[in-house]
Amino acid sequence: MNARKPVLIAAALAFIGACATEPEKPAPKPAPAPVAKPAPQPQAVPAPPPQAAKPEPKPEPPKKPAVANLASTELFEFNKAVLTPEARKKLDDEVIAKLRDLREVRYINVGGHADRLGSPQYNQKLSEQRAEAVRAYLVSKGVDASKVETLGFGKTLPVKSCPDQKDRAKLIACLAENRRVVVEIQGTPR
């Protein structure tokens, strides 16, 4: 075994010598850094289908002025400008009630009328007094006096024509529709 020892030693030395004489190998190149993949481009996501949008309520158009006309007959007795109880009720039911439906009153025109009996001057004055009687009644019910204008038309706008007759009472009764007022209201509804 001793003979083998020198061989082993010689082999070992040769190996060591070979290692020492072998040129140094360069260090391996570092592994290339992983190339970052570009971030994926954002995909266009299709928009969800439009839902049936609830239509927004349209604003209410401004309310148009309302015009209310009232032609009242039998408001006055022959040759008088005093409202009868029936005339007051009719004005309450037909004029005052309509005024409550208005947010704003622009104007109220009250036109008084007379029948054809009497002189033009007398009928003009009587028709003006009738219009003023209605105005005073409306103001007593709370209507703004500055909104009420009165006009007298005398006998110029009759609504009924009656033939002359000998029986004056029948003629007066026939012409009753001409002894009237016409009330015109303009305002904005509520």
mmCIF file of C-alpha atoms in Angstrom:
data_model
loop_
_atom_site.group_PDB
_atom_site.id
_atom_site.type_symbol
_atom_site.label_atom_id
_atom_site.label_comp_id
_atom_site.label_asym_id
_atom_site.label_seq_id
_atom_site.Cartn_x
_atom_site.Cartn_y
_atom_site.Cartn_z
ATOM 1 C CA MET A 1 0.000 0.000 0.000
ATOM 2 C CA ASN A 2 2.849 2.168 0.541
ATOM 3 C CA ALA A 3 3.718 1.942 -3.083
ATOM 4 C CA ARG A 4 0.486 3.312 -3.939
ATOM 5 C CA LYS A 5 0.817 6.237 -1.712
ATOM 6 C CA PRO A 6 3.339 8.023 -3.844
ATOM 7 C CA VAL A 7 1.134 7.533 -6.877
ATOM 8 C CA LEU A 8 -1.792 8.991 -5.153
ATOM 9 C CA ILE A 9 0.187 11.874 -3.877
ATOM 10 C CA ALA A 10 1.567 12.516 -7.333
ATOM 11 C CA ALA A 11 -1.916 12.408 -8.827
ATOM 12 C CA ALA A 12 -3.172 14.711 -6.194
ATOM 13 C CA LEU A 13 -0.350 17.123 -6.794
ATOM 14 C CA ALA A 14 -0.891 16.975 -10.507
ATOM 15 C CA PHE A 15 -4.524 17.728 -10.007
ATOM 16 C CA ILE A 16 -3.762 20.598 -7.708
ATOM 17 C CA GLY A 17 -1.176 21.887 -10.108
ATOM 18 C CA ALA A 18 -3.590 21.664 -12.955
ATOM 19 C CA CYS A 19 -6.069 23.613 -11.063
ATOM 20 C CA ALA A 20 -3.559 26.241 -10.134
ATOM 21 C CA THR A 21 -2.311 26.638 -13.686
ATOM 22 C CA GLU A 22 -5.655 26.718 -15.311
ATOM 23 C CA PRO A 23 -6.561 30.271 -16.184
ATOM 24 C CA GLU A 24 -9.303 31.761 -14.188
ATOM 25 C CA LYS A 25 -12.559 31.578 -15.875
ATOM 26 C CA PRO A 26 -14.438 34.835 -16.027
ATOM 27 C CA ALA A 27 -17.428 35.068 -13.811
ATOM 28 C CA PRO A 28 -20.505 34.086 -15.600
ATOM 29 C CA LYS A 29 -22.479 36.972 -16.993
ATOM 30 C CA PRO A 30 -25.362 37.840 -14.810
ATOM 31 C CA ALA A 31 -28.615 36.641 -16.133
ATOM 32 C CA PRO A 32 -30.275 39.338 -18.127
ATOM 33 C CA ALA A 33 -32.818 41.267 -16.133
ATOM 34 C CA PRO A 34 -36.218 40.199 -17.097
ATOM 35 C CA VAL A 35 -37.606 42.647 -19.549
ATOM 36 C CA ALA A 36 -40.743 44.106 -18.137
ATOM 37 C CA LYS A 37 -43.580 43.400 -20.390
ATOM 38 C CA PRO A 38 -45.418 46.550 -21.326
ATOM 39 C CA ALA A 39 -48.540 47.011 -19.281
ATOM 40 C CA PRO A 40 -51.492 45.780 -21.197
ATOM 41 C CA GLN A 41 -53.307 48.567 -22.960
ATOM 42 C CA PRO A 42 -56.624 49.245 -21.318
ATOM 43 C CA GLN A 43 -59.290 47.644 -23.338
ATOM 44 C CA ALA A 44 -62.232 49.783 -24.223
ATOM 45 C CA VAL A 45 -64.995 48.316 -22.161
ATOM 46 C CA PRO A 46 -68.240 48.640 -24.002
ATOM 47 C CA ALA A 47 -70.592 50.993 -22.209
ATOM 48 C CA PRO A 48 -73.543 49.304 -20.654
ATOM 49 C CA PRO A 49 -76.613 49.669 -22.770
ATOM 50 C CA PRO A 50 -78.395 52.872 -21.917
ATOM 51 C CA GLN A 51 -81.187 52.340 -19.502
ATOM 52 C CA ALA A 52 -84.450 53.873 -20.285
ATOM 53 C CA ALA A 53 -83.775 57.164 -18.623
ATOM 54 C CA LYS A 54 -86.695 58.632 -16.826
ATOM 55 C CA PRO A 55 -87.520 61.821 -18.610
ATOM 56 C CA GLU A 56 -87.054 64.772 -16.383
ATOM 57 C CA PRO A 57 -90.327 66.481 -15.753
ATOM 58 C CA LYS A 58 -90.675 69.497 -17.943
ATOM 59 C CA PRO A 59 -91.150 72.686 -16.040
ATOM 60 C CA GLU A 60 -94.687 73.891 -16.206
ATOM 61 C CA PRO A 61 -95.105 76.597 -18.772
ATOM 62 C CA PRO A 62 -96.171 79.873 -17.306
ATOM 63 C CA LYS A 63 -99.865 79.929 -16.931
ATOM 64 C CA LYS A 64 -101.605 82.055 -19.451
ATOM 65 C CA PRO A 65 -103.880 84.789 -18.270
ATOM 66 C CA ALA A 66 -107.417 83.640 -17.897
ATOM 67 C CA VAL A 67 -110.257 85.827 -19.008
ATOM 68 C CA ALA A 68 -113.580 85.245 -17.377
ATOM 69 C CA ASN A 69 -116.625 87.033 -18.694
ATOM 70 C CA LEU A 70 -119.927 87.331 -16.937
ATOM 71 C CA ALA A 71 -122.920 88.950 -18.490
ATOM 72 C CA SER A 72 -125.499 89.300 -15.791
ATOM 73 C CA THR A 73 -129.002 90.210 -16.600
ATOM 74 C CA GLU A 74 -131.732 91.008 -14.145
ATOM 75 C CA LEU A 75 -129.220 92.626 -11.834
ATOM 76 C CA PHE A 76 -131.163 95.847 -11.787
ATOM 77 C CA GLU A 77 -134.760 96.825 -11.675
ATOM 78 C CA PHE A 78 -136.118 99.264 -14.206
ATOM 79 C CA ASN A 79 -134.760 102.777 -13.748
ATOM 80 C CA LYS A 80 -132.557 101.779 -10.757
ATOM 81 C CA ALA A 81 -128.885 101.233 -10.013
ATOM 82 C CA VAL A 82 -129.295 99.232 -6.786
ATOM 83 C CA LEU A 83 -128.302 95.552 -6.762
ATOM 84 C CA THR A 84 -131.122 93.166 -5.970
ATOM 85 C CA PRO A 85 -130.536 90.278 -3.519
ATOM 86 C CA GLU A 86 -130.598 87.919 -6.521
ATOM 87 C CA ALA A 87 -127.951 90.061 -8.219
ATOM 88 C CA ARG A 88 -125.689 89.875 -5.143
ATOM 89 C CA LYS A 89 -126.012 86.082 -5.052
ATOM 90 C CA LYS A 90 -125.231 85.865 -8.753
ATOM 91 C CA LEU A 91 -122.140 88.038 -8.315
ATOM 92 C CA ASP A 92 -121.005 85.879 -5.369
ATOM 93 C CA ASP A 93 -121.500 82.653 -7.307
ATOM 94 C CA GLU A 94 -120.128 83.774 -10.648
ATOM 95 C CA VAL A 95 -117.579 86.526 -10.025
ATOM 96 C CA ILE A 96 -116.256 86.179 -6.480
ATOM 97 C CA ALA A 97 -115.956 82.388 -6.936
ATOM 98 C CA LYS A 98 -113.919 82.863 -10.143
ATOM 99 C CA LEU A 99 -111.654 85.373 -8.430
ATOM 100 C CA ARG A 100 -110.711 82.726 -5.851
ATOM 101 C CA ASP A 101 -109.356 80.559 -8.686
ATOM 102 C CA LEU A 102 -106.902 83.261 -9.715
ATOM 103 C CA ARG A 103 -103.425 83.682 -8.246
ATOM 104 C CA GLU A 104 -103.173 87.217 -9.544
ATOM 105 C CA VAL A 105 -105.837 89.577 -10.855
ATOM 106 C CA ARG A 106 -104.643 91.912 -13.586
ATOM 107 C CA TYR A 107 -107.843 93.816 -14.026
ATOM 108 C CA ILE A 108 -111.606 93.676 -13.676
ATOM 109 C CA ASN A 109 -113.699 95.679 -16.106
ATOM 110 C CA VAL A 110 -117.305 96.322 -15.147
ATOM 111 C CA GLY A 111 -119.462 97.632 -17.965
ATOM 112 C CA GLY A 112 -122.906 98.960 -17.108
ATOM 113 C CA HIS A 113 -125.766 98.979 -19.592
ATOM 114 C CA ALA A 114 -129.257 100.448 -19.815
ATOM 115 C CA ASP A 115 -132.295 99.766 -21.929
ATOM 116 C CA ARG A 116 -133.437 102.156 -24.640
ATOM 117 C CA LEU A 117 -136.138 103.859 -22.616
ATOM 118 C CA GLY A 118 -135.124 107.384 -21.627
ATOM 119 C CA SER A 119 -132.754 109.928 -23.054
ATOM 120 C CA PRO A 120 -129.217 109.029 -24.099
ATOM 121 C CA GLN A 121 -127.782 111.260 -21.335
ATOM 122 C CA TYR A 122 -130.002 109.688 -18.673
ATOM 123 C CA ASN A 123 -129.184 106.120 -19.794
ATOM 124 C CA GLN A 124 -125.463 106.919 -19.911
ATOM 125 C CA LYS A 125 -125.504 108.134 -16.323
ATOM 126 C CA LEU A 126 -127.675 105.201 -15.198
ATOM 127 C CA SER A 127 -125.319 102.667 -16.842
ATOM 128 C CA GLU A 128 -122.328 104.273 -15.078
ATOM 129 C CA GLN A 129 -124.158 104.106 -11.731
ATOM 130 C CA ARG A 130 -124.917 100.419 -12.307
ATOM 131 C CA ALA A 131 -121.250 99.678 -13.022
ATOM 132 C CA GLU A 132 -120.255 101.603 -9.870
ATOM 133 C CA ALA A 133 -122.786 99.615 -7.800
ATOM 134 C CA VAL A 134 -121.182 96.350 -8.916
ATOM 135 C CA ARG A 135 -117.694 97.748 -8.277
ATOM 136 C CA ALA A 136 -118.660 98.802 -4.751
ATOM 137 C CA TYR A 137 -120.092 95.347 -4.076
ATOM 138 C CA LEU A 138 -116.940 93.589 -5.320
ATOM 139 C CA VAL A 139 -114.741 95.867 -3.191
ATOM 140 C CA SER A 140 -116.934 95.114 -0.159
ATOM 141 C CA LYS A 141 -116.118 91.425 -0.777
ATOM 142 C CA GLY A 142 -112.362 92.078 -0.619
ATOM 143 C CA VAL A 143 -111.507 92.826 -4.254
ATOM 144 C CA ASP A 144 -108.682 95.348 -4.677
ATOM 145 C CA ALA A 145 -110.401 98.590 -5.729
ATOM 146 C CA SER A 146 -107.389 99.618 -7.831
ATOM 147 C CA LYS A 147 -107.953 96.601 -10.102
ATOM 148 C CA VAL A 148 -111.588 97.456 -10.910
ATOM 149 C CA GLU A 149 -112.443 99.825 -13.738
ATOM 150 C CA THR A 150 -115.993 100.853 -14.548
ATOM 151 C CA LEU A 151 -117.479 101.887 -17.850
ATOM 152 C CA GLY A 152 -120.957 103.015 -18.786
ATOM 153 C CA PHE A 153 -122.312 102.124 -22.201
ATOM 154 C CA GLY A 154 -125.775 103.648 -21.884
ATOM 155 C CA LYS A 155 -128.201 102.095 -24.328
ATOM 156 C CA THR A 156 -125.604 101.579 -27.092
ATOM 157 C CA LEU A 157 -125.137 97.784 -26.804
ATOM 158 C CA PRO A 158 -128.527 96.140 -26.392
ATOM 159 C CA VAL A 159 -128.709 92.342 -26.261
ATOM 160 C CA LYS A 160 -132.449 92.162 -26.842
ATOM 161 C CA SER A 161 -134.625 94.044 -29.230
ATOM 162 C CA CYS A 162 -138.291 94.480 -28.406
ATOM 163 C CA PRO A 163 -140.946 95.990 -30.625
ATOM 164 C CA ASP A 164 -142.673 99.087 -29.379
ATOM 165 C CA GLN A 165 -145.999 98.307 -27.808
ATOM 166 C CA LYS A 166 -148.748 100.132 -26.032
ATOM 167 C CA ASP A 167 -148.397 98.025 -22.886
ATOM 168 C CA ARG A 168 -145.418 99.748 -21.236
ATOM 169 C CA ALA A 169 -145.108 97.085 -18.512
ATOM 170 C CA LYS A 170 -144.629 94.381 -21.167
ATOM 171 C CA LEU A 171 -142.039 96.523 -22.950
ATOM 172 C CA ILE A 172 -140.124 97.114 -19.705
ATOM 173 C CA ALA A 173 -140.197 93.365 -18.978
ATOM 174 C CA CYS A 174 -139.041 92.559 -22.517
ATOM 175 C CA LEU A 175 -136.084 94.980 -22.241
ATOM 176 C CA ALA A 176 -134.919 93.623 -18.841
ATOM 177 C CA GLU A 177 -131.919 91.820 -20.386
ATOM 178 C CA ASN A 178 -130.515 95.148 -21.532
ATOM 179 C CA ARG A 179 -130.388 96.456 -17.920
ATOM 180 C CA ARG A 180 -127.218 94.605 -17.037
ATOM 181 C CA VAL A 181 -123.550 94.671 -16.263
ATOM 182 C CA VAL A 182 -120.801 92.719 -17.945
ATOM 183 C CA VAL A 183 -117.860 91.807 -15.732
ATOM 184 C CA GLU A 184 -114.597 90.885 -17.447
ATOM 185 C CA ILE A 185 -111.758 89.552 -15.310
ATOM 186 C CA GLN A 186 -108.215 88.914 -16.445
ATOM 187 C CA GLY A 187 -105.744 87.192 -14.187
ATOM 188 C CA THR A 188 -103.325 84.303 -13.779
ATOM 189 C CA PRO A 189 -104.827 80.966 -12.689
ATOM 190 C CA ARG A 190 -103.469 79.195 -9.616
#
